[in-house]
Amino acid sequence: MRVVCGLLVLLTACDPVRPSVGGFTCDAPIEGPDSRLLLVGEVHGTRESPELVGRLACSSASRGPTSIGLEIPASEQDSIDAFLKSDGSEESRTRLLSGPFWQTGKDGRASVAMVDLLDSVRVLIRDDAPITVFAFEVPSASSRDAALAKGIRDFRLAKPDATIIALMGNVHASQAVLQPEDRQSTPTGLLLADLDPTSLLIVHRSGTVWACMPDCGVHQVEGKPGDARAEGYMEASPMPGYTRSYVLARTTASPPAVMP
């Protein structure tokens, strides 16, 4: 993980050298909002978003048990757990990536950056950091948002004392009713309102993403005139359902971990 100093970070000064806490060391930690359920909305397919979540989680783990939630089918949980307990070898990665999510995922979620996040967490767990990872996309006969909300809710019930940092698409993490075209959609964030979540939007100023829109590949993200700003938090949000954003000065496309 690279060190990036955010001039707008609200809760901590940038400190590229952090002493170890409880036996583990955070690489460029970032303090998150004061929330035990943080929903992080991203555009899939960047290197920086999973990296940001790892930095948030490491900082949180210095204060107590922290769980990273990923928008990955729960059927992959056993493979994720096995990888987190492994030595991180190529053989271990191959076993992780043998699942259908990784073999067929091309929308940016099954990315190289996501595997790198898991590997970073694996190292922290090895060094006794109180971090776990859970996949919260559970089967559901209802909407996909309802399925994601159920996965997070079930984990909260099982782990009531953990701070949860859940990474998902920015439409899902919103706490506002959205009306794309002619249908009404209730996002995951709003379905979890009773759990008092905080929604944090990751904002891209420029760079590239791996996405399917509609062709799957590297796409350019163009900023607007006057968008240039230092990386860090800002209170405003360009998307409804968020009260805070984290600005990435530039993004880098992260391709699927398994390419055809």
PDB file of N, CA, C and O in Angstrom, residues 157-215:
ATOM      1  N   LEU A 157     -25.400  -9.461  13.597  1.00  0.00           N
ATOM      2  CA  LEU A 157     -26.005 -10.237  14.682  1.00  0.00           C
ATOM      3  C   LEU A 157     -25.021 -11.252  15.254  1.00  0.00           C
ATOM      4  O   LEU A 157     -25.010 -11.513  16.459  1.00  0.00           O
ATOM      5  N   ALA A 158     -24.191 -11.824  14.379  1.00  0.00           N
ATOM      6  CA  ALA A 158     -23.214 -12.818  14.820  1.00  0.00           C
ATOM      7  C   ALA A 158     -22.016 -12.176  15.518  1.00  0.00           C
ATOM      8  O   ALA A 158     -21.407 -12.786  16.407  1.00  0.00           O
ATOM      9  N   LYS A 159     -21.663 -10.948  15.102  1.00  0.00           N
ATOM     10  CA  LYS A 159     -20.496 -10.253  15.653  1.00  0.00           C
ATOM     11  C   LYS A 159     -20.904  -8.853  16.126  1.00  0.00           C
ATOM     12  O   LYS A 159     -20.532  -7.840  15.518  1.00  0.00           O
ATOM     13  N   PRO A 160     -21.651  -8.766  17.211  1.00  0.00           N
ATOM     14  CA  PRO A 160     -22.176  -7.460  17.626  1.00  0.00           C
ATOM     15  C   PRO A 160     -21.115  -6.475  18.089  1.00  0.00           C
ATOM     16  O   PRO A 160     -21.361  -5.270  18.122  1.00  0.00           O
ATOM     17  N   ASP A 161     -19.923  -6.953  18.444  1.00  0.00           N
ATOM     18  CA  ASP A 161     -18.907  -6.065  18.988  1.00  0.00           C
ATOM     19  C   ASP A 161     -17.910  -5.575  17.954  1.00  0.00           C
ATOM     20  O   ASP A 161     -17.046  -4.748  18.259  1.00  0.00           O
ATOM     21  N   ALA A 162     -17.983  -6.070  16.727  1.00  0.00           N
ATOM     22  CA  ALA A 162     -16.993  -5.710  15.712  1.00  0.00           C
ATOM     23  C   ALA A 162     -17.378  -4.412  15.004  1.00  0.00           C
ATOM     24  O   ALA A 162     -18.560  -4.128  14.780  1.00  0.00           O
ATOM     25  N   THR A 163     -16.386  -3.632  14.645  1.00  0.00           N
ATOM     26  CA  THR A 163     -16.589  -2.515  13.734  1.00  0.00           C
ATOM     27  C   THR A 163     -16.584  -3.077  12.319  1.00  0.00           C
ATOM     28  O   THR A 163     -15.662  -3.802  11.929  1.00  0.00           O
ATOM     29  N   ILE A 164     -17.625  -2.777  11.548  1.00  0.00           N
ATOM     30  CA  ILE A 164     -17.759  -3.306  10.192  1.00  0.00           C
ATOM     31  C   ILE A 164     -17.450  -2.205   9.186  1.00  0.00           C
ATOM     32  O   ILE A 164     -17.985  -1.101   9.269  1.00  0.00           O
ATOM     33  N   ILE A 165     -16.579  -2.526   8.230  1.00  0.00           N
ATOM     34  CA  ILE A 165     -16.288  -1.644   7.106  1.00  0.00           C
ATOM     35  C   ILE A 165     -16.622  -2.429   5.851  1.00  0.00           C
ATOM     36  O   ILE A 165     -15.898  -3.355   5.477  1.00  0.00           O
ATOM     37  N   ALA A 166     -17.751  -2.110   5.220  1.00  0.00           N
ATOM     38  CA  ALA A 166     -18.264  -2.892   4.095  1.00  0.00           C
ATOM     39  C   ALA A 166     -18.079  -2.130   2.792  1.00  0.00           C
ATOM     40  O   ALA A 166     -18.582  -1.015   2.635  1.00  0.00           O
ATOM     41  N   LEU A 167     -17.373  -2.733   1.853  1.00  0.00           N
ATOM     42  CA  LEU A 167     -17.119  -2.127   0.548  1.00  0.00           C
ATOM     43  C   LEU A 167     -18.104  -2.660  -0.466  1.00  0.00           C
ATOM     44  O   LEU A 167     -18.273  -3.872  -0.604  1.00  0.00           O
ATOM     45  N   MET A 168     -18.759  -1.752  -1.204  1.00  0.00           N
ATOM     46  CA  MET A 168     -19.763  -2.171  -2.192  1.00  0.00           C
ATOM     47  C   MET A 168     -19.914  -1.085  -3.244  1.00  0.00           C
ATOM     48  O   MET A 168     -19.365   0.010  -3.124  1.00  0.00           O
ATOM     49  N   GLY A 169     -20.672  -1.385  -4.287  1.00  0.00           N
ATOM     50  CA  GLY A 169     -20.953  -0.399  -5.315  1.00  0.00           C
ATOM     51  C   GLY A 169     -21.633   0.825  -4.734  1.00  0.00           C
ATOM     52  O   GLY A 169     -22.418   0.731  -3.787  1.00  0.00           O
ATOM     53  N   ASN A 170     -21.360   1.999  -5.306  1.00  0.00           N
ATOM     54  CA  ASN A 170     -21.849   3.234  -4.695  1.00  0.00           C
ATOM     55  C   ASN A 170     -23.366   3.398  -4.725  1.00  0.00           C
ATOM     56  O   ASN A 170     -23.931   4.134  -3.926  1.00  0.00           O
ATOM     57  N   VAL A 171     -24.057   2.695  -5.621  1.00  0.00           N
ATOM     58  CA  VAL A 171     -25.526   2.740  -5.596  1.00  0.00           C
ATOM     59  C   VAL A 171     -26.048   1.982  -4.376  1.00  0.00           C
ATOM     60  O   VAL A 171     -26.994   2.413  -3.714  1.00  0.00           O
ATOM     61  N   HIS A 172     -25.412   0.864  -4.039  1.00  0.00           N
ATOM     62  CA  HIS A 172     -25.860   0.047  -2.902  1.00  0.00           C
ATOM     63  C   HIS A 172     -25.627   0.742  -1.565  1.00  0.00           C
ATOM     64  O   HIS A 172     -26.468   0.668  -0.668  1.00  0.00           O
ATOM     65  N   ALA A 173     -24.498   1.417  -1.400  1.00  0.00           N
ATOM     66  CA  ALA A 173     -24.132   1.992  -0.098  1.00  0.00           C
ATOM     67  C   ALA A 173     -24.902   3.259   0.238  1.00  0.00           C
ATOM     68  O   ALA A 173     -24.860   3.731   1.374  1.00  0.00           O
ATOM     69  N   SER A 174     -25.622   3.810  -0.709  1.00  0.00           N
ATOM     70  CA  SER A 174     -26.380   5.038  -0.482  1.00  0.00           C
ATOM     71  C   SER A 174     -27.518   4.814   0.511  1.00  0.00           C
ATOM     72  O   SER A 174     -28.078   3.717   0.603  1.00  0.00           O
ATOM     73  N   GLN A 175     -27.861   5.877   1.238  1.00  0.00           N
ATOM     74  CA  GLN A 175     -28.997   5.815   2.166  1.00  0.00           C
ATOM     75  C   GLN A 175     -30.151   6.689   1.676  1.00  0.00           C
ATOM     76  O   GLN A 175     -30.962   7.177   2.462  1.00  0.00           O
ATOM     77  N   ALA A 176     -30.262   6.842   0.380  1.00  0.00           N
ATOM     78  CA  ALA A 176     -31.365   7.599  -0.223  1.00  0.00           C
ATOM     79  C   ALA A 176     -32.085   6.711  -1.224  1.00  0.00           C
ATOM     80  O   ALA A 176     -31.472   5.879  -1.891  1.00  0.00           O
ATOM     81  N   VAL A 177     -33.387   6.885  -1.323  1.00  0.00           N
ATOM     82  CA  VAL A 177     -34.161   6.155  -2.322  1.00  0.00           C
ATOM     83  C   VAL A 177     -33.791   6.677  -3.701  1.00  0.00           C
ATOM     84  O   VAL A 177     -33.823   7.880  -3.963  1.00  0.00           O
ATOM     85  N   LEU A 178     -33.407   5.767  -4.562  1.00  0.00           N
ATOM     86  CA  LEU A 178     -32.996   6.138  -5.909  1.00  0.00           C
ATOM     87  C   LEU A 178     -34.084   5.769  -6.905  1.00  0.00           C
ATOM     88  O   LEU A 178     -34.826   4.808  -6.702  1.00  0.00           O
ATOM     89  N   GLN A 179     -34.188   6.513  -7.963  1.00  0.00           N
ATOM     90  CA  GLN A 179     -35.205   6.253  -8.971  1.00  0.00           C
ATOM     91  C   GLN A 179     -34.574   6.217 -10.361  1.00  0.00           C
ATOM     92  O   GLN A 179     -34.770   7.133 -11.159  1.00  0.00           O
ATOM     93  N   PRO A 180     -33.809   5.169 -10.639  1.00  0.00           N
ATOM     94  CA  PRO A 180     -33.241   5.073 -11.984  1.00  0.00           C
ATOM     95  C   PRO A 180     -34.326   4.803 -13.004  1.00  0.00           C
ATOM     96  O   PRO A 180     -35.128   3.879 -12.845  1.00  0.00           O
ATOM     97  N   GLU A 181     -34.374   5.648 -14.025  1.00  0.00           N
ATOM     98  CA  GLU A 181     -35.366   5.522 -15.085  1.00  0.00           C
ATOM     99  C   GLU A 181     -36.770   5.516 -14.480  1.00  0.00           C
ATOM    100  O   GLU A 181     -37.177   6.446 -13.825  1.00  0.00           O
ATOM    101  N   ASP A 182     -37.524   4.429 -14.658  1.00  0.00           N
ATOM    102  CA  ASP A 182     -38.922   4.466 -14.201  1.00  0.00           C
ATOM    103  C   ASP A 182     -39.191   3.512 -13.049  1.00  0.00           C
ATOM    104  O   ASP A 182     -40.340   3.196 -12.750  1.00  0.00           O
ATOM    105  N   ARG A 183     -38.154   3.022 -12.364  1.00  0.00           N
ATOM    106  CA  ARG A 183     -38.407   2.116 -11.253  1.00  0.00           C
ATOM    107  C   ARG A 183     -37.756   2.657  -9.985  1.00  0.00           C
ATOM    108  O   ARG A 183     -36.733   3.327 -10.027  1.00  0.00           O
ATOM    109  N   GLN A 184     -38.368   2.361  -8.865  1.00  0.00           N
ATOM    110  CA  GLN A 184     -37.839   2.807  -7.591  1.00  0.00           C
ATOM    111  C   GLN A 184     -36.983   1.709  -6.991  1.00  0.00           C
ATOM    112  O   GLN A 184     -37.364   0.541  -6.989  1.00  0.00           O
ATOM    113  N   SER A 185     -35.825   2.095  -6.476  1.00  0.00           N
ATOM    114  CA  SER A 185     -34.904   1.125  -5.890  1.00  0.00           C
ATOM    115  C   SER A 185     -34.552   1.546  -4.475  1.00  0.00           C
ATOM    116  O   SER A 185     -34.206   2.706  -4.243  1.00  0.00           O
ATOM    117  N   THR A 186     -34.649   0.625  -3.531  1.00  0.00           N
ATOM    118  CA  THR A 186     -34.259   0.903  -2.150  1.00  0.00           C
ATOM    119  C   THR A 186     -32.881   0.317  -1.925  1.00  0.00           C
ATOM    120  O   THR A 186     -32.709  -0.900  -1.924  1.00  0.00           O
ATOM    121  N   PRO A 187     -31.862   1.163  -1.768  1.00  0.00           N
ATOM    122  CA  PRO A 187     -30.497   0.649  -1.665  1.00  0.00           C
ATOM    123  C   PRO A 187     -30.208  -0.037  -0.337  1.00  0.00           C
ATOM    124  O   PRO A 187     -30.938   0.130   0.654  1.00  0.00           O
ATOM    125  N   THR A 188     -29.133  -0.778  -0.324  1.00  0.00           N
ATOM    126  CA  THR A 188     -28.718  -1.525   0.862  1.00  0.00           C
ATOM    127  C   THR A 188     -28.581  -0.610   2.074  1.00  0.00           C
ATOM    128  O   THR A 188     -29.019  -0.956   3.174  1.00  0.00           O
ATOM    129  N   GLY A 189     -27.964   0.554   1.871  1.00  0.00           N
ATOM    130  CA  GLY A 189     -27.754   1.466   2.991  1.00  0.00           C
ATOM    131  C   GLY A 189     -29.038   1.867   3.673  1.00  0.00           C
ATOM    132  O   GLY A 189     -29.106   1.933   4.912  1.00  0.00           O
ATOM    133  N   LEU A 190     -30.081   2.122   2.896  1.00  0.00           N
ATOM    134  CA  LEU A 190     -31.362   2.516   3.470  1.00  0.00           C
ATOM    135  C   LEU A 190     -32.039   1.334   4.162  1.00  0.00           C
ATOM    136  O   LEU A 190     -32.703   1.501   5.195  1.00  0.00           O
ATOM    137  N   LEU A 191     -31.858   0.139   3.637  1.00  0.00           N
ATOM    138  CA  LEU A 191     -32.430  -1.060   4.255  1.00  0.00           C
ATOM    139  C   LEU A 191     -31.783  -1.371   5.611  1.00  0.00           C
ATOM    140  O   LEU A 191     -32.356  -2.101   6.415  1.00  0.00           O
ATOM    141  N   LEU A 192     -30.599  -0.811   5.839  1.00  0.00           N
ATOM    142  CA  LEU A 192     -29.892  -1.030   7.104  1.00  0.00           C
ATOM    143  C   LEU A 192     -30.002   0.168   8.044  1.00  0.00           C
ATOM    144  O   LEU A 192     -29.262   0.266   9.024  1.00  0.00           O
ATOM    145  N   ALA A 193     -30.942   1.058   7.784  1.00  0.00           N
ATOM    146  CA  ALA A 193     -31.043   2.308   8.539  1.00  0.00           C
ATOM    147  C   ALA A 193     -31.166   2.078  10.045  1.00  0.00           C
ATOM    148  O   ALA A 193     -30.656   2.862  10.850  1.00  0.00           O
ATOM    149  N   ASP A 194     -31.815   1.007  10.439  1.00  0.00           N
ATOM    150  CA  ASP A 194     -32.007   0.729  11.869  1.00  0.00           C
ATOM    151  C   ASP A 194     -30.699   0.382  12.580  1.00  0.00           C
ATOM    152  O   ASP A 194     -30.634   0.423  13.818  1.00  0.00           O
ATOM    153  N   LEU A 195     -29.662   0.056  11.806  1.00  0.00           N
ATOM    154  CA  LEU A 195     -28.353  -0.253  12.396  1.00  0.00           C
ATOM    155  C   LEU A 195     -27.450   0.975  12.470  1.00  0.00           C
ATOM    156  O   LEU A 195     -26.285   0.863  12.846  1.00  0.00           O
ATOM    157  N   ASP A 196     -27.993   2.133  12.108  1.00  0.00           N
ATOM    158  CA  ASP A 196     -27.292   3.411  12.195  1.00  0.00           C
ATOM    159  C   ASP A 196     -25.963   3.406  11.429  1.00  0.00           C
ATOM    160  O   ASP A 196     -24.905   3.716  11.997  1.00  0.00           O
ATOM    161  N   PRO A 197     -26.005   3.090  10.139  1.00  0.00           N
ATOM    162  CA  PRO A 197     -24.755   3.072   9.368  1.00  0.00           C
ATOM    163  C   PRO A 197     -24.307   4.484   8.984  1.00  0.00           C
ATOM    164  O   PRO A 197     -25.090   5.434   9.006  1.00  0.00           O
ATOM    165  N   THR A 198     -23.045   4.588   8.625  1.00  0.00           N
ATOM    166  CA  THR A 198     -22.506   5.788   8.002  1.00  0.00           C
ATOM    167  C   THR A 198     -22.076   5.415   6.594  1.00  0.00           C
ATOM    168  O   THR A 198     -21.376   4.420   6.398  1.00  0.00           O
ATOM    169  N   SER A 199     -22.506   6.196   5.611  1.00  0.00           N
ATOM    170  CA  SER A 199     -22.156   5.920   4.217  1.00  0.00           C
ATOM    171  C   SER A 199     -21.076   6.888   3.755  1.00  0.00           C
ATOM    172  O   SER A 199     -21.235   8.108   3.848  1.00  0.00           O
ATOM    173  N   LEU A 200     -19.989   6.323   3.247  1.00  0.00           N
ATOM    174  CA  LEU A 200     -18.841   7.097   2.782  1.00  0.00           C
ATOM    175  C   LEU A 200     -18.656   6.844   1.295  1.00  0.00           C
ATOM    176  O   LEU A 200     -18.461   5.704   0.873  1.00  0.00           O
ATOM    177  N   LEU A 201     -18.725   7.898   0.499  1.00  0.00           N
ATOM    178  CA  LEU A 201     -18.590   7.777  -0.955  1.00  0.00           C
ATOM    179  C   LEU A 201     -17.150   8.018  -1.376  1.00  0.00           C
ATOM    180  O   LEU A 201     -16.540   9.015  -0.995  1.00  0.00           O
ATOM    181  N   ILE A 202     -16.603   7.100  -2.162  1.00  0.00           N
ATOM    182  CA  ILE A 202     -15.285   7.309  -2.749  1.00  0.00           C
ATOM    183  C   ILE A 202     -15.471   8.059  -4.066  1.00  0.00           C
ATOM    184  O   ILE A 202     -16.173   7.585  -4.964  1.00  0.00           O
ATOM    185  N   VAL A 203     -14.858   9.220  -4.162  1.00  0.00           N
ATOM    186  CA  VAL A 203     -14.999  10.088  -5.325  1.00  0.00           C
ATOM    187  C   VAL A 203     -13.741  10.014  -6.174  1.00  0.00           C
ATOM    188  O   VAL A 203     -12.626  10.140  -5.663  1.00  0.00           O
ATOM    189  N   HIS A 204     -13.919   9.803  -7.469  1.00  0.00           N
ATOM    190  CA  HIS A 204     -12.806   9.757  -8.411  1.00  0.00           C
ATOM    191  C   HIS A 204     -12.703  11.083  -9.146  1.00  0.00           C
ATOM    192  O   HIS A 204     -13.673  11.550  -9.735  1.00  0.00           O
ATOM    193  N   ARG A 205     -11.535  11.675  -9.149  1.00  0.00           N
ATOM    194  CA  ARG A 205     -11.333  12.915  -9.887  1.00  0.00           C
ATOM    195  C   ARG A 205     -10.861  12.638 -11.312  1.00  0.00           C
ATOM    196  O   ARG A 205     -11.271  13.299 -12.246  1.00  0.00           O
ATOM    197  N   SER A 206      -9.961  11.679 -11.466  1.00  0.00           N
ATOM    198  CA  SER A 206      -9.456  11.350 -12.789  1.00  0.00           C
ATOM    199  C   SER A 206      -8.751  10.009 -12.718  1.00  0.00           C
ATOM    200  O   SER A 206      -8.556   9.451 -11.637  1.00  0.00           O
ATOM    201  N   GLY A 207      -8.384   9.476 -13.867  1.00  0.00           N
ATOM    202  CA  GLY A 207      -7.664   8.221 -13.902  1.00  0.00           C
ATOM    203  C   GLY A 207      -8.386   7.183 -14.736  1.00  0.00           C
ATOM    204  O   GLY A 207      -9.090   7.505 -15.703  1.00  0.00           O
ATOM    205  N   THR A 208      -8.239   5.911 -14.350  1.00  0.00           N
ATOM    206  CA  THR A 208      -8.850   4.812 -15.084  1.00  0.00           C
ATOM    207  C   THR A 208      -9.528   3.842 -14.135  1.00  0.00           C
ATOM    208  O   THR A 208      -9.202   3.769 -12.946  1.00  0.00           O
ATOM    209  N   VAL A 209     -10.495   3.104 -14.674  1.00  0.00           N
ATOM    210  CA  VAL A 209     -11.167   2.027 -13.944  1.00  0.00           C
ATOM    211  C   VAL A 209     -11.309   0.842 -14.893  1.00  0.00           C
ATOM    212  O   VAL A 209     -11.333   1.007 -16.113  1.00  0.00           O
ATOM    213  N   TRP A 210     -11.427  -0.360 -14.307  1.00  0.00           N
ATOM    214  CA  TRP A 210     -11.821  -1.533 -15.083  1.00  0.00           C
ATOM    215  C   TRP A 210     -13.318  -1.704 -14.873  1.00  0.00           C
ATOM    216  O   TRP A 210     -13.784  -1.877 -13.751  1.00  0.00           O
ATOM    217  N   ALA A 211     -14.086  -1.633 -15.923  1.00  0.00           N
ATOM    218  CA  ALA A 211     -15.536  -1.711 -15.786  1.00  0.00           C
ATOM    219  C   ALA A 211     -16.147  -2.272 -17.060  1.00  0.00           C
ATOM    220  O   ALA A 211     -15.506  -2.319 -18.114  1.00  0.00           O
ATOM    221  N   CYS A 212     -17.394  -2.694 -16.938  1.00  0.00           N
ATOM    222  CA  CYS A 212     -18.170  -3.165 -18.085  1.00  0.00           C
ATOM    223  C   CYS A 212     -19.224  -2.113 -18.385  1.00  0.00           C
ATOM    224  O   CYS A 212     -20.258  -2.040 -17.709  1.00  0.00           O
ATOM    225  N   MET A 213     -18.972  -1.288 -19.407  1.00  0.00           N
ATOM    226  CA  MET A 213     -19.920  -0.202 -19.709  1.00  0.00           C
ATOM    227  C   MET A 213     -19.962   0.182 -21.189  1.00  0.00           C
ATOM    228  O   MET A 213     -19.547   1.278 -21.555  1.00  0.00           O
ATOM    229  N   PRO A 214     -20.577  -0.688 -22.020  1.00  0.00           N
ATOM    230  CA  PRO A 214     -20.935  -2.076 -21.710  1.00  0.00           C
ATOM    231  C   PRO A 214     -19.772  -3.043 -21.918  1.00  0.00           C
ATOM    232  O   PRO A 214     -19.761  -4.126 -21.372  1.00  0.00           O
ATOM    233  N   ASP A 215     -18.782  -2.653 -22.738  1.00  0.00           N
ATOM    234  CA  ASP A 215     -17.646  -3.555 -22.949  1.00  0.00           C
ATOM    235  C   ASP A 215     -16.765  -3.559 -21.713  1.00  0.00           C
ATOM    236  O   ASP A 215     -16.560  -2.518 -21.070  1.00  0.00           O
TER     237      ASP A 215
END
